[in-house]
Coordinates of C-alpha atoms in Angstrom, one line a residue:
M19 CA 45.1 116.1 75.7
K20 CA 48.4 117.8 74.5
S21 CA 50.3 114.3 73.9
K22 CA 47.2 113.5 71.7
M23 CA 47.5 116.6 69.4
K24 CA 51.3 116.0 69.3
I25 CA 50.8 112.3 68.1
L26 CA 48.3 113.7 65.7
A27 CA 50.9 116.1 64.3
V28 CA 53.4 113.7 63.9
I29 CA 51.1 110.9 62.1
A30 CA 50.1 114.0 59.9
A31 CA 53.7 115.0 59.2
V32 CA 55.0 111.2 58.4
A33 CA 51.6 111.1 56.0
A34 CA 52.6 114.2 54.1
S35 CA 56.2 113.3 53.8
L36 CA 55.4 110.1 52.4
S37 CA 52.9 111.0 49.6
A38 CA 55.5 113.6 48.7
C39 CA 57.7 110.9 47.5
A40 CA 55.0 109.0 45.4
D41 CA 55.6 110.4 42.0
M42 CA 59.8 110.5 42.4
T43 CA 62.0 108.7 39.6
P44 CA 64.2 105.7 40.9
A45 CA 67.3 108.2 40.8
Q46 CA 65.5 110.8 42.8
R47 CA 64.4 108.5 45.4
H48 CA 67.9 107.0 45.9
T49 CA 69.5 110.5 46.4
A50 CA 66.7 111.3 48.9
E51 CA 67.3 108.3 50.7
G52 CA 71.1 108.7 50.7
A53 CA 70.9 112.2 51.8
V54 CA 68.6 111.1 55.0
V55 CA 71.0 108.3 55.8
G56 CA 74.4 110.1 55.2
G57 CA 73.0 113.1 57.5
I58 CA 71.9 110.8 60.4
A59 CA 75.1 109.3 60.3
G60 CA 77.0 112.5 60.0
N61 CA 74.9 114.0 63.2
L62 CA 75.8 110.5 65.2
M63 CA 79.4 110.8 64.3
G64 CA 80.1 114.7 64.5
K65 CA 77.6 115.9 66.8
D66 CA 77.2 119.1 65.2
T67 CA 75.5 121.3 62.0
G68 CA 78.6 120.8 59.8
A69 CA 79.0 117.1 60.4
T70 CA 75.2 116.6 59.5
L71 CA 75.1 118.9 56.5
G72 CA 78.4 117.1 55.0
G73 CA 77.1 113.8 55.6
A74 CA 73.9 114.5 53.9
A75 CA 75.6 115.9 50.8
L76 CA 78.0 113.2 50.9
G77 CA 75.0 110.4 51.3
G78 CA 73.0 112.2 48.5
V79 CA 76.1 112.1 46.0
I80 CA 76.4 108.3 46.7
G81 CA 72.6 107.7 46.7
S82 CA 72.5 109.2 43.4
Q83 CA 75.2 106.7 42.0
I84 CA 72.9 103.6 43.0
K85 CA 71.4 102.0 39.7

């Protein structure tokens, strides 16, 4: 029963996060996507919070420059 509740909670969180991006401009969307990808890459390479935050910041800057 608890696993079904966890799956439901994950589905609700994903649905809420996707609906939050519905009215973003393309520049905002690219910035957010860059921050996510950069944060994941920073975490994989550095394995600590500083690397994750640095990767997210750098990814956000790069993403904001995409036309």
